[in-house]
PDB file of C-alpha atoms in Angstrom:
ATOM      1  CA  MET A 731      -3.816  14.392   7.975  1.00 88.00           C
ATOM      2  CA  ARG A 732      -7.365  13.328   7.273  1.00 95.00           C
ATOM      3  CA  LEU A 733      -6.663   9.708   6.345  1.00 97.00           C
ATOM      4  CA  ILE A 734      -4.646   9.095   9.513  1.00 97.00           C
ATOM      5  CA  LYS A 735      -7.551  10.428  11.572  1.00 97.00           C
ATOM      6  CA  ILE A 736     -10.028   8.197   9.723  1.00 98.00           C
ATOM      7  CA  LEU A 737      -7.911   5.126  10.414  1.00 98.00           C
ATOM      8  CA  LYS A 738      -7.733   5.921  14.135  1.00 98.00           C
ATOM      9  CA  ASP A 739     -11.279   7.173  14.648  1.00 98.00           C
ATOM     10  CA  ASN A 740     -13.269   4.952  12.283  1.00 98.00           C
ATOM     11  CA  VAL A 741     -11.293   1.999  10.910  1.00 98.00           C
ATOM     12  CA  ALA A 742      -9.776   0.931  14.241  1.00 98.00           C
ATOM     13  CA  PRO A 743     -13.182   0.736  15.986  1.00 98.00           C
ATOM     14  CA  ALA A 744     -14.494  -1.291  13.030  1.00 98.00           C
ATOM     15  CA  VAL A 745     -11.647  -3.792  13.466  1.00 98.00           C
ATOM     16  CA  VAL A 746     -12.333  -4.138  17.190  1.00 98.00           C
ATOM     17  CA  LYS A 747     -16.099  -4.396  16.760  1.00 97.00           C
ATOM     18  CA  ARG A 748     -15.707  -7.640  14.772  1.00 97.00           C
ATOM     19  CA  LYS A 749     -14.510  -9.493  17.911  1.00 97.00           C
ATOM     20  CA  GLU A 750     -15.605  -7.172  20.709  1.00 97.00           C
ATOM     21  CA  GLY A 751     -18.463  -9.425  21.797  1.00 96.00           C
ATOM     22  CA  LYS A 752     -16.026 -12.248  22.461  1.00 96.00           C
ATOM     23  CA  LEU A 753     -12.858 -10.366  23.435  1.00 97.00           C
ATOM     24  CA  GLY A 754     -14.133  -7.115  24.898  1.00 97.00           C
ATOM     25  CA  ALA A 755     -12.608  -3.690  24.324  1.00 97.00           C
ATOM     26  CA  PHE A 756      -9.148  -3.354  22.806  1.00 97.00           C
ATOM     27  CA  PRO A 757      -6.830  -2.516  25.733  1.00 96.00           C
ATOM     28  CA  ASP A 758      -4.222  -0.289  24.061  1.00 96.00           C
ATOM     29  CA  ASP A 759      -4.056   3.051  22.285  1.00 97.00           C
ATOM     30  CA  VAL A 760      -4.224   2.623  18.531  1.00 98.00           C
ATOM     31  CA  VAL A 761      -1.140   3.623  16.535  1.00 97.00           C
ATOM     32  CA  VAL A 762      -1.015   4.511  12.832  1.00 97.00           C
ATOM     33  CA  ASP A 763       2.571   4.070  11.696  1.00 96.00           C
ATOM     34  CA  TYR A 764       3.300   6.164   8.616  1.00 96.00           C
ATOM     35  CA  GLU A 765       5.973   8.121   6.787  1.00 96.00           C
ATOM     36  CA  VAL A 766       5.845  11.034   4.357  1.00 97.00           C
ATOM     37  CA  ILE A 767       8.368  10.590   1.533  1.00 97.00           C
ATOM     38  CA  SER A 768       9.177  13.499  -0.753  1.00 97.00           C
ATOM     39  CA  GLN A 769      12.033  12.049  -2.808  1.00 97.00           C
ATOM     40  CA  HIS A 770      11.727  12.048  -6.601  1.00 97.00           C
ATOM     41  CA  ILE A 771      12.983   8.476  -7.076  1.00 97.00           C
ATOM     42  CA  PHE A 772      13.267   5.948  -4.278  1.00 97.00           C
ATOM     43  CA  ASP A 773      13.117   2.224  -3.612  1.00 96.00           C
ATOM     44  CA  ILE A 774      10.985   0.469  -1.021  1.00 96.00           C
ATOM     45  CA  HIS A 775      10.819  -2.912   0.646  1.00 93.00           C
ATOM     46  CA  ASP A 776       8.727  -4.696   3.236  1.00 89.00           C
ATOM     47  CA  CYS A 777       9.758  -2.755   6.320  1.00 82.00           C
ATOM     48  CA  LYS A 778       8.986  -5.349   9.009  1.00 76.00           C
ATOM     49  CA  SER A 779      12.639  -6.192   9.621  1.00 71.00           C
ATOM     50  CA  ASP A 780      14.083  -2.701  10.068  1.00 79.00           C
ATOM     51  CA  GLY A 781      11.067  -0.397  10.332  1.00 85.00           C
ATOM     52  CA  SER A 782      12.177   1.644   7.329  1.00 91.00           C
ATOM     53  CA  ILE A 783      10.108   1.938   4.158  1.00 95.00           C
ATOM     54  CA  VAL A 784      12.853   3.241   1.876  1.00 95.00           C
ATOM     55  CA  CYS A 785      15.715   0.850   1.119  1.00 93.00           C
ATOM     56  CA  ASP A 786      19.017   1.089  -0.695  1.00 91.00           C
ATOM     57  CA  ARG A 787      18.992   0.671  -4.469  1.00 88.00           C
ATOM     58  CA  ASN A 788      21.264  -2.360  -4.177  1.00 87.00           C
ATOM     59  CA  SER A 789      19.354  -3.980  -1.345  1.00 88.00           C
ATOM     60  CA  ALA A 790      18.374  -7.610  -1.830  1.00 87.00           C
ATOM     61  CA  ASP A 791      15.013  -6.683  -0.289  1.00 87.00           C
ATOM     62  CA  ARG A 792      14.238  -4.013  -2.903  1.00 92.00           C
ATOM     63  CA  ALA A 793      10.736  -4.736  -4.214  1.00 92.00           C
ATOM     64  CA  ALA A 794       9.573  -1.563  -5.974  1.00 95.00           C
ATOM     65  CA  THR A 795      10.731   1.798  -7.252  1.00 96.00           C
ATOM     66  CA  TYR A 796       8.629   4.947  -7.075  1.00 97.00           C
ATOM     67  CA  ILE A 797       9.083   7.722  -9.624  1.00 97.00           C
ATOM     68  CA  ASN A 798       7.446  10.538  -7.728  1.00 97.00           C
ATOM     69  CA  GLY A 799       6.431  13.601  -9.736  1.00 96.00           C
ATOM     70  CA  THR A 800       9.429  15.459 -11.150  1.00 96.00           C
ATOM     71  CA  SER A 801      12.862  16.145  -9.724  1.00 96.00           C
ATOM     72  CA  SER A 802      11.867  19.770  -9.172  1.00 97.00           C
ATOM     73  CA  ALA A 803       8.343  19.074  -7.899  1.00 96.00           C
ATOM     74  CA  PRO A 804       7.971  15.695  -6.166  1.00 97.00           C
ATOM     75  CA  TYR A 805       4.788  14.938  -4.256  1.00 97.00           C
ATOM     76  CA  ASN A 806       4.611  14.444  -0.506  1.00 97.00           C
ATOM     77  CA  LEU A 807       3.658  10.758  -0.523  1.00 98.00           C
ATOM     78  CA  LEU A 808       1.997   9.423   2.607  1.00 98.00           C
ATOM     79  CA  PHE A 809       2.932   5.773   3.182  1.00 98.00           C
ATOM     80  CA  ILE A 810       0.754   4.077   5.778  1.00 97.00           C
ATOM     81  CA  LYS A 811       1.991   0.737   7.072  1.00 97.00           C
ATOM     82  CA  TYR A 812      -1.436  -0.838   6.810  1.00 97.00           C
ATOM     83  CA  ASP A 813      -0.244  -4.370   7.515  1.00 96.00           C
ATOM     84  CA  GLU A 814       1.304  -3.208  10.783  1.00 96.00           C
ATOM     85  CA  PHE A 815      -1.751  -1.095  11.588  1.00 98.00           C
ATOM     86  CA  ILE A 816      -3.960  -4.196  11.444  1.00 98.00           C
ATOM     87  CA  ASN A 817      -1.391  -6.459  13.104  1.00 97.00           C
ATOM     88  CA  GLN A 818      -1.427  -4.385  16.297  1.00 98.00           C
ATOM     89  CA  PHE A 819      -4.883  -5.783  17.068  1.00 98.00           C
ATOM     90  CA  ARG A 820      -3.406  -9.244  17.594  1.00 97.00           C
ATOM     91  CA  LYS A 821      -2.212  -9.493  21.176  1.00 96.00           C
ATOM     92  CA  SER A 822      -1.864 -13.289  21.176  1.00 96.00           C
ATOM     93  CA  PRO A 823      -3.272 -16.284  19.262  1.00 95.00           C
ATOM     94  CA  ASN A 824      -6.265 -16.294  21.618  1.00 96.00           C
ATOM     95  CA  GLU A 825      -6.684 -12.522  21.779  1.00 97.00           C
ATOM     96  CA  ASP A 826      -6.861 -11.376  18.182  1.00 98.00           C
ATOM     97  CA  TRP A 827      -9.332  -8.678  17.130  1.00 98.00           C
ATOM     98  CA  SER A 828      -7.899  -8.828  13.579  1.00 98.00           C
ATOM     99  CA  LYS A 829      -8.379 -12.552  13.020  1.00 96.00           C
ATOM    100  CA  ASP A 830      -9.276 -13.467   9.412  1.00 95.00           C
ATOM    101  CA  LEU A 831      -8.906  -9.855   8.286  1.00 97.00           C
ATOM    102  CA  LYS A 832      -6.946  -9.417   5.058  1.00 95.00           C
ATOM    103  CA  ARG A 833      -4.293  -6.696   5.055  1.00 95.00           C
ATOM    104  CA  ALA A 834      -2.134  -5.308   2.249  1.00 95.00           C
ATOM    105  CA  ASP A 835       1.315  -3.957   3.108  1.00 95.00           C
ATOM    106  CA  TYR A 836       0.865  -0.255   2.353  1.00 97.00           C
ATOM    107  CA  ILE A 837      -1.733   2.372   1.649  1.00 98.00           C
ATOM    108  CA  VAL A 838      -0.150   5.219  -0.318  1.00 98.00           C
ATOM    109  CA  CYS A 839      -1.644   8.599  -1.118  1.00 97.00           C
ATOM    110  CA  VAL A 840      -0.591  12.193  -1.683  1.00 96.00           C
ATOM    111  CA  SER A 841      -0.610  13.826   1.738  1.00 92.00           C
ATOM    112  CA  ASP A 842      -1.997  17.206   0.673  1.00 88.00           C
ATOM    113  CA  ASN A 843      -4.578  16.324  -2.002  1.00 91.00           C
ATOM    114  CA  ASN A 844      -6.835  13.509  -3.253  1.00 91.00           C
ATOM    115  CA  ASP A 845      -4.958  12.666  -6.457  1.00 93.00           C
ATOM    116  CA  TYR A 846      -4.023   9.070  -5.548  1.00 97.00           C
ATOM    117  CA  PHE A 847      -5.140   6.161  -3.395  1.00 98.00           C
ATOM    118  CA  ILE A 848      -2.863   3.139  -3.822  1.00 98.00           C
ATOM    119  CA  ILE A 849      -3.005  -0.234  -2.109  1.00 98.00           C
ATOM    120  CA  HIS A 850       0.450  -1.763  -2.484  1.00 97.00           C
ATOM    121  CA  GLU A 851       1.225  -5.401  -1.736  1.00 95.00           C
ATOM    122  CA  LEU A 852       4.850  -6.554  -1.667  1.00 94.00           C
ATOM    123  CA  SER A 853       5.946 -10.132  -2.122  1.00 88.00           C
ATOM    124  CA  VAL A 854       8.938 -12.325  -2.908  1.00 78.00           C
ATOM    125  CA  GLY A 855       9.632 -14.379  -6.020  1.00 67.00           C
ATOM    126  CA  ASN A 856       8.339 -14.437  -9.567  1.00 61.00           C
ATOM    127  CA  ILE A 857       5.809 -11.636  -9.999  1.00 59.00           C
ATOM    128  CA  LYS A 858       3.747 -13.762 -12.409  1.00 61.00           C
ATOM    129  CA  SER A 859       2.963 -16.241  -9.630  1.00 56.00           C
ATOM    130  CA  LYS A 860       1.700 -13.611  -7.175  1.00 62.00           C
ATOM    131  CA  GLY A 861      -1.581 -12.657  -8.812  1.00 68.00           C
ATOM    132  CA  HIS A 862      -3.824 -15.020  -6.853  1.00 75.00           C
ATOM    133  CA  ASP A 863      -2.454 -14.128  -3.428  1.00 83.00           C
ATOM    134  CA  ALA A 864      -2.470 -10.412  -4.238  1.00 88.00           C
ATOM    135  CA  LYS A 865      -6.057 -10.616  -5.484  1.00 91.00           C
ATOM    136  CA  SER A 866      -7.105 -12.105  -2.149  1.00 93.00           C
ATOM    137  CA  GLN A 867      -5.313  -9.349  -0.219  1.00 94.00           C
ATOM    138  CA  PHE A 868      -6.730  -6.549  -2.387  1.00 96.00           C
ATOM    139  CA  ILE A 869     -10.308  -7.812  -2.291  1.00 96.00           C
ATOM    140  CA  GLY A 870     -10.181  -8.544   1.445  1.00 96.00           C
ATOM    141  CA  THR A 871      -8.673  -5.158   2.263  1.00 97.00           C
ATOM    142  CA  LEU A 872     -11.161  -3.202   0.183  1.00 97.00           C
ATOM    143  CA  ASN A 873     -14.208  -5.251   1.146  1.00 97.00           C
ATOM    144  CA  PHE A 874     -13.521  -4.349   4.765  1.00 98.00           C
ATOM    145  CA  LEU A 875     -12.662  -0.683   4.173  1.00 98.00           C
ATOM    146  CA  MET A 876     -15.656  -0.069   1.926  1.00 98.00           C
ATOM    147  CA  LYS A 877     -18.011  -1.064   4.761  1.00 97.00           C
ATOM    148  CA  ILE A 878     -16.799   1.936   6.771  1.00 98.00           C
ATOM    149  CA  PRO A 879     -18.582   5.091   5.539  1.00 98.00           C
ATOM    150  CA  GLU A 880     -15.828   7.576   6.372  1.00 98.00           C
ATOM    151  CA  ILE A 881     -13.025   5.817   4.513  1.00 98.00           C
ATOM    152  CA  LYS A 882     -15.335   4.754   1.692  1.00 98.00           C
ATOM    153  CA  GLU A 883     -16.127   8.435   1.123  1.00 98.00           C
ATOM    154  CA  TYR A 884     -12.408   9.261   1.231  1.00 97.00           C
ATOM    155  CA  ILE A 885     -11.536   6.558  -1.313  1.00 98.00           C
ATOM    156  CA  TYR A 886     -14.293   7.540  -3.720  1.00 97.00           C
ATOM    157  CA  GLY A 887     -13.061  11.124  -3.516  1.00 97.00           C
ATOM    158  CA  CYS A 888      -9.621  10.161  -4.856  1.00 97.00           C
ATOM    159  CA  THR A 889      -8.983  10.731  -8.549  1.00 96.00           C
ATOM    160  CA  THR A 890      -6.695   7.764  -9.258  1.00 97.00           C
ATOM    161  CA  LYS A 891      -7.223   4.464  -7.454  1.00 98.00           C
ATOM    162  CA  LYS A 892      -4.799   1.568  -7.937  1.00 98.00           C
ATOM    163  CA  CYS A 893      -3.975  -1.822  -6.479  1.00 97.00           C
ATOM    164  CA  ILE A 894      -0.360  -2.808  -7.162  1.00 96.00           C
ATOM    165  CA  VAL A 895       1.534  -6.022  -6.438  1.00 94.00           C
ATOM    166  CA  SER A 896       5.326  -5.964  -6.573  1.00 94.00           C
ATOM    167  CA  ALA A 897       7.808  -8.756  -5.933  1.00 86.00           C
ATOM    168  CA  ARG A 898      11.410  -8.668  -4.874  1.00 81.00           C
ATOM    169  CA  GLY A 899      13.714  -9.242  -7.831  1.00 61.00           C
ATOM    170  CA  CYS A 900      11.068  -8.920 -10.561  1.00 52.00           C
ATOM    171  CA  ASP A 901      13.151  -6.711 -12.852  1.00 51.00           C
ATOM    172  CA  ASP A 902      16.740  -6.175 -13.949  1.00 44.00           C
ATOM    173  CA  ILE A 903      16.756  -2.379 -14.100  1.00 42.00           C
ATOM    174  CA  LYS A 904      19.884  -1.092 -12.390  1.00 44.00           C
ATOM    175  CA  PRO A 905      20.362   2.570 -13.387  1.00 42.00           C
ATOM    176  CA  SER A 906      23.578   4.350 -12.628  1.00 36.00           C
ATOM    177  CA  PRO A 907      23.577   7.239 -10.128  1.00 41.00           C
ATOM    178  CA  ARG A 908      24.043   9.749 -12.941  1.00 42.00           C
ATOM    179  CA  GLY A 909      21.097  10.230 -15.263  1.00 45.00           C
ATOM    180  CA  ILE A 910      18.951   8.143 -12.987  1.00 47.00           C
ATOM    181  CA  ALA A 911      15.637   9.648 -14.088  1.00 46.00           C
ATOM    182  CA  ALA A 912      16.404   8.969 -17.751  1.00 47.00           C
ATOM    183  CA  GLY A 913      17.404   5.432 -16.859  1.00 48.00           C
ATOM    184  CA  PHE A 914      13.966   4.786 -15.418  1.00 44.00           C
ATOM    185  CA  SER A 915      11.802   6.707 -17.847  1.00 43.00           C
ATOM    186  CA  ARG A 916      13.082   4.895 -20.944  1.00 43.00           C
ATOM    187  CA  PRO A 917      12.267   1.302 -19.856  1.00 41.00           C
ATOM    188  CA  TYR A 918       9.016   2.511 -18.322  1.00 39.00           C
ATOM    189  CA  LYS A 919       7.914   3.614 -21.800  1.00 41.00           C
ATOM    190  CA  ILE A 920       9.180   0.499 -23.603  1.00 38.00           C
ATOM    191  CA  ILE A 921       8.296  -2.498 -21.443  1.00 42.00           C
ATOM    192  CA  PRO A 922       5.016  -3.255 -19.664  1.00 51.00           C
ATOM    193  CA  ASN A 923       6.196  -2.644 -16.135  1.00 76.00           C
ATOM    194  CA  PRO A 924       3.804  -2.331 -14.458  1.00 84.00           C
ATOM    195  CA  CYS A 925       1.361  -4.498 -16.389  1.00 91.00           C
ATOM    196  CA  GLU A 926      -2.378  -4.059 -15.877  1.00 93.00           C
ATOM    197  CA  TYR A 927      -4.712  -6.983 -15.311  1.00 90.00           C
ATOM    198  CA  LYS A 928      -8.422  -7.214 -14.640  1.00 93.00           C
ATOM    199  CA  ILE A 929     -10.193  -8.048 -11.389  1.00 94.00           C
ATOM    200  CA  PRO A 930     -13.838  -7.139 -12.054  1.00 96.00           C
ATOM    201  CA  SER A 931     -14.841  -6.777  -8.403  1.00 96.00           C
ATOM    202  CA  LEU A 932     -12.072  -4.196  -7.916  1.00 97.00           C
ATOM    203  CA  ASN A 933     -12.589  -2.517 -11.266  1.00 97.00           C
ATOM    204  CA  LYS A 934     -16.233  -1.907 -10.271  1.00 96.00           C
ATOM    205  CA  LEU A 935     -14.945   0.060  -7.286  1.00 96.00           C
ATOM    206  CA  GLY A 936     -12.950   2.289  -9.616  1.00 97.00           C
ATOM    207  CA  PHE A 937      -9.583   0.594  -9.031  1.00 98.00           C
ATOM    208  CA  THR A 938      -7.162  -0.485 -11.721  1.00 97.00           C
ATOM    209  CA  VAL A 939      -4.950  -3.448 -10.816  1.00 96.00           C
ATOM    210  CA  TRP A 940      -1.260  -3.742 -11.702  1.00 95.00           C
ATOM    211  CA  GLN A 941       1.709  -6.029 -11.249  1.00 93.00           C
ATOM    212  CA  GLY A 942       5.243  -4.741 -11.541  1.00 92.00           C
ATOM    213  CA  ASN A 943       7.841  -2.821  -9.605  1.00 92.00           C
ATOM    214  CA  ILE A 944       7.852   0.648 -11.192  1.00 94.00           C
ATOM    215  CA  ILE A 945       5.216   2.976  -9.763  1.00 96.00           C
ATOM    216  CA  ASN A 946       4.950   6.270 -11.584  1.00 95.00           C
ATOM    217  CA  ILE A 947       3.207   9.047  -9.671  1.00 96.00           C
ATOM    218  CA  ALA A 948       2.777  11.553 -12.482  1.00 91.00           C
TER     219      ALA A 948
END
């Protein structure tokens, strides 16, 4: 997959270069941890604790729900654990090639086309209080990536570009197993979840910015 190759071949060297003069070459092979998810409707959480992106619908850690295409034709969604990708460059407090580098939780795109490029930040608590922290993560992540020609070209080639912040427990939607798609589509049309807000520096890059926990990949 092209984006995985760009992260390994171009983004990783750019991370290391920031501190290479002081710390020298990065000693390990670079890993891009990712998962392709092809389910129509699924829930996600911050995967640090168990390594899994998808979580149970009743999980206390559930932070967002993806409605992915249609039940008969879901997309192959590529979830890149961007936070973990950047974190691998920290070997110790004194040996940290990633120091001061902002990192959102996930980069999400469609694995076999350029329809979507999503930067997804997950948090805990009231979603309305997360805007400032998410803004810092989004701007920091994109400011760094957009300095790297190969991934900048990839991002600009994507049709839909979004930054999304979700928070654990920020909705009360609990659909039953039967009729699950209808249970999600109705509130999605009625209430503003997700809700768009403006960050001019990101909007100028072609990104819309959203807060909420329903992500509709149409």
